[in-house]
N, CA, C and O atoms as a DFTB+ gen file, in Angstrom:
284 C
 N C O
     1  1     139.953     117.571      53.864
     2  2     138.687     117.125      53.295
     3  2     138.636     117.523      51.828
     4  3     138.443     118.688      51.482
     5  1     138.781     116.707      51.138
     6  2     138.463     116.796      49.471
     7  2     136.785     117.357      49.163
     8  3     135.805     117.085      49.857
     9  1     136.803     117.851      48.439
    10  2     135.602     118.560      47.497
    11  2     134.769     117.389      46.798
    12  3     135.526     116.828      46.006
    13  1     134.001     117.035      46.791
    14  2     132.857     116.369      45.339
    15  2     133.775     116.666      44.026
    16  3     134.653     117.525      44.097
    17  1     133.576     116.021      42.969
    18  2     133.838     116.109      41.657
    19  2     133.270     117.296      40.999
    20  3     132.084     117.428      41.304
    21  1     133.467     117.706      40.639
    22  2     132.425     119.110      39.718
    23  2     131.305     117.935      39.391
    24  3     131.073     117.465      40.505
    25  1     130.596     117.311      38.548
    26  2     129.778     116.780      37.994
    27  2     128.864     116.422      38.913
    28  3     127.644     116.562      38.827
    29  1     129.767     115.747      40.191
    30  2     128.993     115.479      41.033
    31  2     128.124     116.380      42.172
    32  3     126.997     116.184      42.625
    33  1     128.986     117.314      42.414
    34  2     128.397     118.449      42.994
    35  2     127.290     119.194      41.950
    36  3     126.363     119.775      42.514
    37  1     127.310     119.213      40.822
    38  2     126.456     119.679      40.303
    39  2     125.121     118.677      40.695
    40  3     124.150     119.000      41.380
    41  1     125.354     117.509      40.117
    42  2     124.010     117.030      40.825
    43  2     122.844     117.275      41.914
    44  3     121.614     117.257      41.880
    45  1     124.230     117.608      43.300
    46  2     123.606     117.985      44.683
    47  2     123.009     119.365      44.822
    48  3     122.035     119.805      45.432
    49  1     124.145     120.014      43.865
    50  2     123.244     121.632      43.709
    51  2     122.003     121.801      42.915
    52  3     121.375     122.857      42.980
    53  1     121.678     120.968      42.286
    54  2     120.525     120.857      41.237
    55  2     119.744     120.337      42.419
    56  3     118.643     120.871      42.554
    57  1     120.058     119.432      43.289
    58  2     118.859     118.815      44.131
    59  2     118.173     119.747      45.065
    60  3     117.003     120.115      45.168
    61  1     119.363     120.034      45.771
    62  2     118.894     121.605      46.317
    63  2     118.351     122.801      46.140
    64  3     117.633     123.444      46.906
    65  1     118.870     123.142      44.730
    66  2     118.220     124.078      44.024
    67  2     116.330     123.797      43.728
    68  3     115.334     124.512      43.845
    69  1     116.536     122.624      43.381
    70  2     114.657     122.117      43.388
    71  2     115.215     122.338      41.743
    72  3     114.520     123.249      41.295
    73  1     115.914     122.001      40.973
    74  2     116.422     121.490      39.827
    75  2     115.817     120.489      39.180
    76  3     115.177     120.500      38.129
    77  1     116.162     119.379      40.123
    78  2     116.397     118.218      39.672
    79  2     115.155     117.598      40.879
    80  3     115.407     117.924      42.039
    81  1     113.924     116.785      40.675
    82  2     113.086     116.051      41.514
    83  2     113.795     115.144      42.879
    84  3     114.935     114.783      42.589
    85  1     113.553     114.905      43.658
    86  2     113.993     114.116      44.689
    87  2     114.191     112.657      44.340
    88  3     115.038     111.936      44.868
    89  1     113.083     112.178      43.130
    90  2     112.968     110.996      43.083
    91  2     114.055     110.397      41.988
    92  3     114.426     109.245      41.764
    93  1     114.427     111.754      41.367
    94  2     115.341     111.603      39.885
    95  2     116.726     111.600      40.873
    96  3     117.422     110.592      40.746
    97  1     117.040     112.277      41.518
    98  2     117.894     112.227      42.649
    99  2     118.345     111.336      42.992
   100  3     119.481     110.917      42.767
   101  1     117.097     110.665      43.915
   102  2     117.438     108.963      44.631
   103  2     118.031     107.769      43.370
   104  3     118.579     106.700      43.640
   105  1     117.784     108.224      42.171
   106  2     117.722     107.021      41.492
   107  2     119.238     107.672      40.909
   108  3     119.852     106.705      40.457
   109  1     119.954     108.750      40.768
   110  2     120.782     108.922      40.418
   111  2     122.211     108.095      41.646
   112  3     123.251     107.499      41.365
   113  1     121.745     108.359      42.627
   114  2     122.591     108.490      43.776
   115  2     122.804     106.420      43.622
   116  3     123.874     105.828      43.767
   117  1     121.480     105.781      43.313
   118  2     121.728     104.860      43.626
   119  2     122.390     103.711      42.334
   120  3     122.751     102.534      42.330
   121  1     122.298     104.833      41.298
   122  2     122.902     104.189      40.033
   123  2     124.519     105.009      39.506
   124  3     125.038     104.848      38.401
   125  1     125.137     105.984      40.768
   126  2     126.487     106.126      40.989
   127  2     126.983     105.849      42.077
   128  3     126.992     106.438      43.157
   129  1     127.725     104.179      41.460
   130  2     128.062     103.891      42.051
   131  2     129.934     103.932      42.849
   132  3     130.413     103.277      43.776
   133  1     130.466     104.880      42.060
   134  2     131.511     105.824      42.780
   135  2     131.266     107.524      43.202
   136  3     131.819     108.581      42.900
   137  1     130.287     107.177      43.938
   138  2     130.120     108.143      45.139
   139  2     130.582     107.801      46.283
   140  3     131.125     108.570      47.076
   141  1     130.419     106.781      46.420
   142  2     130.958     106.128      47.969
   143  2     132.633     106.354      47.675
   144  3     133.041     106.700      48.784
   145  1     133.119     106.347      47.293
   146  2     134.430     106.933      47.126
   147  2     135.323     108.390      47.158
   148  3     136.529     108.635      47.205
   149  1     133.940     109.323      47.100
   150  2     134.143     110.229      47.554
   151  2     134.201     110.978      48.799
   152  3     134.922     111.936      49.079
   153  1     133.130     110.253      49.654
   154  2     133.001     110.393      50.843
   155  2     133.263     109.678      52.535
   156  3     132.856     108.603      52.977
   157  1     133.844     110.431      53.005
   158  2     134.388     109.688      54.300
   159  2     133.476     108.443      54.796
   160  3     132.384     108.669      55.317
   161  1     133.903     107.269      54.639
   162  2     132.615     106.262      55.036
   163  2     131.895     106.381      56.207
   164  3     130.849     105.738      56.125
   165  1     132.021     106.892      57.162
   166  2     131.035     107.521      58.377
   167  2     129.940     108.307      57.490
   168  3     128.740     108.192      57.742
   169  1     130.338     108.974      56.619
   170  2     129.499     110.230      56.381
   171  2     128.569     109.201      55.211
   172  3     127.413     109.613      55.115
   173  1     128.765     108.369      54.615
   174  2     128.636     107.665      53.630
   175  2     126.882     106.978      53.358
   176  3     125.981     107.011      52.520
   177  1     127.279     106.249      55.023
   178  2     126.578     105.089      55.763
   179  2     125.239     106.144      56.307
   180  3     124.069     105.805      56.480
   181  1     125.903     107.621      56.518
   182  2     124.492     108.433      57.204
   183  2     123.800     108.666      56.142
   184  3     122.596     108.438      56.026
   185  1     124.798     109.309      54.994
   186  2     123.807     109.777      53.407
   187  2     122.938     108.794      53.003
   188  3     121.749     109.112      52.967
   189  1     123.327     107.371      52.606
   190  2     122.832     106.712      51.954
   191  2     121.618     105.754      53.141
   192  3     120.932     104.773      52.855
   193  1     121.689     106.282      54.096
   194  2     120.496     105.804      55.029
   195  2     119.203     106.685      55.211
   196  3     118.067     106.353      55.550
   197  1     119.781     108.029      54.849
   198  2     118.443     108.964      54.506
   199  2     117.028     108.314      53.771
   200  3     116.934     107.538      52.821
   201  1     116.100     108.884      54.514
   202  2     114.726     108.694      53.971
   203  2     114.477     109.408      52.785
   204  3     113.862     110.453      52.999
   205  1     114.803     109.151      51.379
   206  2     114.814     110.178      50.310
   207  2     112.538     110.791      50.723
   208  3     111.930     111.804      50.377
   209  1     112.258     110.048      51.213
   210  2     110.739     110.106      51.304
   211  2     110.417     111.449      52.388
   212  3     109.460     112.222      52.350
   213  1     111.436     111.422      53.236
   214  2     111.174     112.535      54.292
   215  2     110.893     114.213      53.547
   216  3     111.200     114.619      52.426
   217  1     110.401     114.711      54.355
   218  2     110.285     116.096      53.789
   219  2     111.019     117.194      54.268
   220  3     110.947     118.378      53.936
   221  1     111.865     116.536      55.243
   222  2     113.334     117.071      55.723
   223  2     114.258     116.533      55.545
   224  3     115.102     116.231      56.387
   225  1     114.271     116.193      53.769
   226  2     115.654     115.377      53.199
   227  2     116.533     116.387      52.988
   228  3     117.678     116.420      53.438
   229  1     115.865     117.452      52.111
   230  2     117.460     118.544      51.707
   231  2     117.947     118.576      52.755
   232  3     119.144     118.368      52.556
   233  1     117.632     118.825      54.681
   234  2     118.266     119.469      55.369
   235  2     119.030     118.956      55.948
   236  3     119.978     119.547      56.464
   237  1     118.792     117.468      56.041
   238  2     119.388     116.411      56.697
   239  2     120.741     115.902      55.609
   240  3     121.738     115.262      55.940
   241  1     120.356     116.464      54.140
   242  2     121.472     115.759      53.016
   243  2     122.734     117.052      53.226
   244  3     123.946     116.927      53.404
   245  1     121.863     118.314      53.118
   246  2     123.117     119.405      53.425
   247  2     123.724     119.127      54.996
   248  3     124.947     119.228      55.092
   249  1     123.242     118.910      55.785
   250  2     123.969     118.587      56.861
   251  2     125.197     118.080      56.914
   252  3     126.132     118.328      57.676
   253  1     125.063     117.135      55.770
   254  2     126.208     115.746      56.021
   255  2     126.932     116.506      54.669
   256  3     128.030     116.994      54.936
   257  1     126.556     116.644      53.511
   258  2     127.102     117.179      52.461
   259  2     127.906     118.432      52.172
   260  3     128.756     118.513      51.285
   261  1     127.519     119.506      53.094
   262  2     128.144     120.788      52.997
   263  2     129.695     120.825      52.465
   264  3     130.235     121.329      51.480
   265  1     130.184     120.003      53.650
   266  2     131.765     120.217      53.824
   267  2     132.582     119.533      52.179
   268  3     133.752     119.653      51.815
   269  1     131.744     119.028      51.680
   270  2     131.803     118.181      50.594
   271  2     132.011     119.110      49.200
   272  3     132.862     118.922      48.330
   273  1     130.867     120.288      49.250
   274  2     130.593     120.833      48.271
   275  2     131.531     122.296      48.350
   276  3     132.146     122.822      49.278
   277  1     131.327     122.668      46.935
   278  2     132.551     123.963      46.734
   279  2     131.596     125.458      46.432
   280  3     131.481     125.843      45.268
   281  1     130.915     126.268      47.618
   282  2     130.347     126.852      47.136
   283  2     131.292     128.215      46.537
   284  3     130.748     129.102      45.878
């Protein structure tokens, strides 16, 4: 399993961190469009189906994201 990009993981840690807004987030995620290239397309199809609206988004995004990121 490959790692996120540095740049890109920074993003997700900023989201998590409460960094970066949820909504600045969604609009990032949906205007990079080689992310999907980073991630196993199973895992892909679950991320990008998330309810960015839910209020159990971080937990449901680290769920799928963990294995992704380089802590």
């Amino acid at each position: 399993m490959d790692k996120f990009p540095t740049d890109i993981q920074i993003e997700f840690f900023k989201t998590l961190n409460d960094e970066v807004s949820i909504e600045s987030f969604e609009q990032w995620v949906y205007k990079t469009k080689e992310l999907e290239a980073f991630f196993e397309p199973s895992d892909f199809i679950e991320f990008i189906s998330l309810n960015f609206k839910d209020r159990h988004l971080k937990h449901k995004m680290k769920k799928i994201v963990d294995k992704y990121l380089d802590y």
